[in-house]
Amino acid sequence: MKVQLGDIQNASNWLDTGGSPLIIAGPCSAESEFQVLEVAEKLASGGRVKLMRAGIWKPRTRPNSFEGVGSQGLKWLMKAEQEFGIPAIVEVVNKSHVQEALDAGLRHFWIGARTTVNPFLVEELANALEASNAPVFVKNPMNPDLDLWIGALERFAAHGLDKLVAVHRGFNTYQDHVYRNSPNWEIPIELKTRYPNLDIIVDPSHIGGQRELLHPIAQKAFDLGFDGLMIETHPSPDKALSDPKQQIELANFDDFLGSLEIKSQHFEDSVTQSQLRRLRVLIDEIDHNLLENLKHRLKIVEQIGEYKADHGVMVFQLERWKEIMDDRLEYGSLNEIDQKLIKTVWNDIHNASIRLQTEIVKHNLTPKD
Ligand code: PEP
Ligand code: MN
């Protein structure tokens, strides 16, 4: 029976989370039976991880990368569950994956970012999963498109699948050099605002892309009241066959989880508090974008400075400066931005550019030995 996204069941209705955030952990990829059992044993002994993730069919960006161990991994995951009691979750990309995984006994599935973008594949998967009513974890699409993410969730719901969880794994951008996938927190926050019943967990591994960023991202996920984490861990991350830089060493995993501070949940906040928090996140995001743009602007100013130095052109060009200010004031007025603010900001930016270029010219004029 078709369900509406607004009526999705909270994960605590079908998974024993014990009232704690839902934690999914495991290697990016299953690599051997030994590795799968080693990870399962450790995670099960910690008691906080509810599902063990391990990719066996890996959609890789470039060909000739490790594409997963394939169907043989299903047996290893089932063995891990039987021996250590921790159920596994795998990524499925097409209906034959679903069929094989269901036949092997798996009951939890995630949809990767490269699949969420494709409505035909999502429809195929929803169809294949319908009879099982299995929980489906839907990662956001690669691109920052909230409607596409919601669309995928709706397609599963339309097939009666009501155990849905959204997974925020960041968005692909051409320019972000800090994160592997830019977090754009405003997007999952908007999703949560529209569908408060829908659990959203955060995948710091694919957002961060490097180990040092995992802790701050995971902490931010809790600070913002998200419902859990999906995180990669591997017995020897540097030797991992996929995503070696972003996996936590298995031996450190308990300490990692233990060091996160779990704040009171989103829904316990007063409306004002959560609204304020939401707006502050947006401000942070916008300021970071301003800073990234400023960095790019200064790089280009530097190139212009070098060009001027090479060709003996004067640093300060009155005509060009007037043109810049007139253009920014006009653009600002179309956008109803205070003209005084624009004047102050662009005066400062222009002064900084002149200083930078003067330095470059001075440096180029200094006789070199
Ligand atoms: C993964 O979880 O290993 C994976 C491939 O993730 P994503 O779809 O987020 O890139
Ligand atoms: Mn991965």
PDB file of C-alpha atoms in Angstrom, residues 22-127:
ATOM      1  CA  LEU A  22      21.288   5.032  15.154  1.00  0.00           C
ATOM      2  CA  ILE A  23      24.883   4.087  14.384  1.00  0.00           C
ATOM      3  CA  ILE A  24      25.851   2.121  11.285  1.00  0.00           C
ATOM      4  CA  ALA A  25      29.519   1.301  10.838  1.00  0.00           C
ATOM      5  CA  GLY A  26      31.780  -0.973   8.870  1.00  0.00           C
ATOM      6  CA  PRO A  27      34.271  -0.968   6.049  1.00  0.00           C
ATOM      7  CA  CYS A  28      33.706   0.888   2.818  1.00  0.00           C
ATOM      8  CA  SER A  29      34.003  -2.501   1.103  1.00  0.00           C
ATOM      9  CA  ALA A  30      33.924  -6.113   2.240  1.00  0.00           C
ATOM     10  CA  GLU A  31      37.350  -7.422   1.227  1.00  0.00           C
ATOM     11  CA  SER A  32      37.629 -10.918   2.695  1.00  0.00           C
ATOM     12  CA  GLU A  33      35.710 -13.194   5.028  1.00  0.00           C
ATOM     13  CA  PHE A  34      38.365 -12.645   7.663  1.00  0.00           C
ATOM     14  CA  GLN A  35      38.058  -8.852   7.471  1.00  0.00           C
ATOM     15  CA  VAL A  36      34.240  -8.943   7.636  1.00  0.00           C
ATOM     16  CA  LEU A  37      34.274 -11.222  10.706  1.00  0.00           C
ATOM     17  CA  GLU A  38      36.976  -9.169  12.408  1.00  0.00           C
ATOM     18  CA  VAL A  39      34.981  -5.954  11.992  1.00  0.00           C
ATOM     19  CA  ALA A  40      31.692  -7.606  13.028  1.00  0.00           C
ATOM     20  CA  GLU A  41      33.215  -9.037  16.194  1.00  0.00           C
ATOM     21  CA  LYS A  42      34.613  -5.687  17.247  1.00  0.00           C
ATOM     22  CA  LEU A  43      31.487  -3.687  16.460  1.00  0.00           C
ATOM     23  CA  ALA A  44      29.212  -6.219  18.145  1.00  0.00           C
ATOM     24  CA  SER A  45      31.355  -6.173  21.285  1.00  0.00           C
ATOM     25  CA  GLY A  46      31.040  -2.362  21.528  1.00  0.00           C
ATOM     26  CA  GLY A  47      27.240  -2.701  21.537  1.00  0.00           C
ATOM     27  CA  ARG A  48      26.484   0.730  20.084  1.00  0.00           C
ATOM     28  CA  VAL A  49      26.519  -0.132  16.391  1.00  0.00           C
ATOM     29  CA  LYS A  50      23.146  -1.469  15.231  1.00  0.00           C
ATOM     30  CA  LEU A  51      23.988  -2.415  11.636  1.00  0.00           C
ATOM     31  CA  MET A  52      27.254  -3.282   9.951  1.00  0.00           C
ATOM     32  CA  ARG A  53      27.769  -1.671   6.563  1.00  0.00           C
ATOM     33  CA  ALA A  54      29.983  -3.206   3.862  1.00  0.00           C
ATOM     34  CA  GLY A  55      29.797  -2.551   0.148  1.00  0.00           C
ATOM     35  CA  ILE A  56      30.095  -5.589  -2.095  1.00  0.00           C
ATOM     36  CA  TRP A  57      29.005  -4.019  -5.383  1.00  0.00           C
ATOM     37  CA  LYS A  58      30.884  -0.727  -5.561  1.00  0.00           C
ATOM     38  CA  PRO A  59      29.902   1.952  -8.058  1.00  0.00           C
ATOM     39  CA  ARG A  60      33.288   3.614  -8.623  1.00  0.00           C
ATOM     40  CA  THR A  61      33.898   6.979 -10.226  1.00  0.00           C
ATOM     41  CA  ARG A  62      36.750   5.742 -12.418  1.00  0.00           C
ATOM     42  CA  PRO A  63      37.105   2.367 -14.144  1.00  0.00           C
ATOM     43  CA  ASN A  64      39.872  -0.009 -13.072  1.00  0.00           C
ATOM     44  CA  SER A  65      39.237   0.739  -9.389  1.00  0.00           C
ATOM     45  CA  PHE A  66      38.247  -2.058  -7.013  1.00  0.00           C
ATOM     46  CA  GLU A  67      34.592  -2.790  -7.808  1.00  0.00           C
ATOM     47  CA  GLY A  68      33.789  -4.959  -4.828  1.00  0.00           C
ATOM     48  CA  VAL A  69      33.949  -8.681  -4.135  1.00  0.00           C
ATOM     49  CA  GLY A  70      30.434  -9.214  -5.515  1.00  0.00           C
ATOM     50  CA  SER A  71      27.972 -11.901  -4.449  1.00  0.00           C
ATOM     51  CA  GLN A  72      30.468 -14.002  -2.487  1.00  0.00           C
ATOM     52  CA  GLY A  73      30.469 -11.209   0.121  1.00  0.00           C
ATOM     53  CA  LEU A  74      26.817 -11.946   0.954  1.00  0.00           C
ATOM     54  CA  LYS A  75      27.822 -15.240   2.602  1.00  0.00           C
ATOM     55  CA  TRP A  76      30.451 -13.488   4.715  1.00  0.00           C
ATOM     56  CA  LEU A  77      27.935 -10.886   5.894  1.00  0.00           C
ATOM     57  CA  MET A  78      25.391 -13.544   6.835  1.00  0.00           C
ATOM     58  CA  LYS A  79      28.065 -15.487   8.688  1.00  0.00           C
ATOM     59  CA  ALA A  80      28.989 -12.311  10.597  1.00  0.00           C
ATOM     60  CA  GLU A  81      25.372 -11.852  11.607  1.00  0.00           C
ATOM     61  CA  GLN A  82      25.030 -15.483  12.698  1.00  0.00           C
ATOM     62  CA  GLU A  83      28.252 -15.447  14.712  1.00  0.00           C
ATOM     63  CA  PHE A  84      28.053 -12.001  16.279  1.00  0.00           C
ATOM     64  CA  GLY A  85      24.390 -11.015  16.019  1.00  0.00           C
ATOM     65  CA  ILE A  86      24.982  -7.813  14.103  1.00  0.00           C
ATOM     66  CA  PRO A  87      22.817  -7.516  10.967  1.00  0.00           C
ATOM     67  CA  ALA A  88      24.440  -6.243   7.788  1.00  0.00           C
ATOM     68  CA  ILE A  89      23.409  -3.565   5.353  1.00  0.00           C
ATOM     69  CA  VAL A  90      24.569  -3.493   1.726  1.00  0.00           C
ATOM     70  CA  GLU A  91      24.325  -1.104  -1.161  1.00  0.00           C
ATOM     71  CA  VAL A  92      22.113  -2.298  -4.008  1.00  0.00           C
ATOM     72  CA  VAL A  93      22.118  -0.713  -7.420  1.00  0.00           C
ATOM     73  CA  ASN A  94      19.809  -2.945  -9.482  1.00  0.00           C
ATOM     74  CA  LYS A  95      17.118  -5.602  -9.081  1.00  0.00           C
ATOM     75  CA  SER A  96      19.467  -8.557  -9.387  1.00  0.00           C
ATOM     76  CA  HIS A  97      21.488  -7.237  -6.427  1.00  0.00           C
ATOM     77  CA  VAL A  98      18.240  -7.023  -4.453  1.00  0.00           C
ATOM     78  CA  GLN A  99      17.210 -10.541  -5.416  1.00  0.00           C
ATOM     79  CA  GLU A 100      20.582 -12.070  -4.563  1.00  0.00           C
ATOM     80  CA  ALA A 101      20.809 -10.211  -1.265  1.00  0.00           C
ATOM     81  CA  LEU A 102      17.252 -11.156  -0.229  1.00  0.00           C
ATOM     82  CA  ASP A 103      17.886 -14.786  -1.207  1.00  0.00           C
ATOM     83  CA  ALA A 104      21.039 -14.791   0.924  1.00  0.00           C
ATOM     84  CA  GLY A 105      19.014 -13.522   3.906  1.00  0.00           C
ATOM     85  CA  LEU A 106      19.965  -9.837   4.078  1.00  0.00           C
ATOM     86  CA  ARG A 107      17.253  -7.484   5.278  1.00  0.00           C
ATOM     87  CA  HIS A 108      18.710  -3.957   5.195  1.00  0.00           C
ATOM     88  CA  PHE A 109      19.684  -2.001   2.114  1.00  0.00           C
ATOM     89  CA  TRP A 110      21.159   1.339   1.211  1.00  0.00           C
ATOM     90  CA  ILE A 111      20.884   3.260  -2.015  1.00  0.00           C
ATOM     91  CA  GLY A 112      24.048   5.095  -3.047  1.00  0.00           C
ATOM     92  CA  ALA A 113      24.339   8.704  -4.160  1.00  0.00           C
ATOM     93  CA  ARG A 114      25.039   7.672  -7.751  1.00  0.00           C
ATOM     94  CA  THR A 115      21.785   5.684  -7.798  1.00  0.00           C
ATOM     95  CA  THR A 116      19.510   8.234  -6.120  1.00  0.00           C
ATOM     96  CA  VAL A 117      20.073  10.540  -9.094  1.00  0.00           C
ATOM     97  CA  ASN A 118      18.471   8.008 -11.441  1.00  0.00           C
ATOM     98  CA  PRO A 119      14.662   7.713 -11.164  1.00  0.00           C
ATOM     99  CA  PHE A 120      14.558   4.611 -13.422  1.00  0.00           C
ATOM    100  CA  LEU A 121      16.961   2.720 -11.157  1.00  0.00           C
ATOM    101  CA  VAL A 122      15.172   3.910  -8.030  1.00  0.00           C
ATOM    102  CA  GLU A 123      11.867   2.687  -9.477  1.00  0.00           C
ATOM    103  CA  GLU A 124      13.445  -0.676 -10.362  1.00  0.00           C
ATOM    104  CA  LEU A 125      14.806  -1.031  -6.821  1.00  0.00           C
ATOM    105  CA  ALA A 126      11.529   0.019  -5.200  1.00  0.00           C
ATOM    106  CA  ASN A 127       9.741  -2.605  -7.262  1.00  0.00           C
TER     107      ASN A 127
END
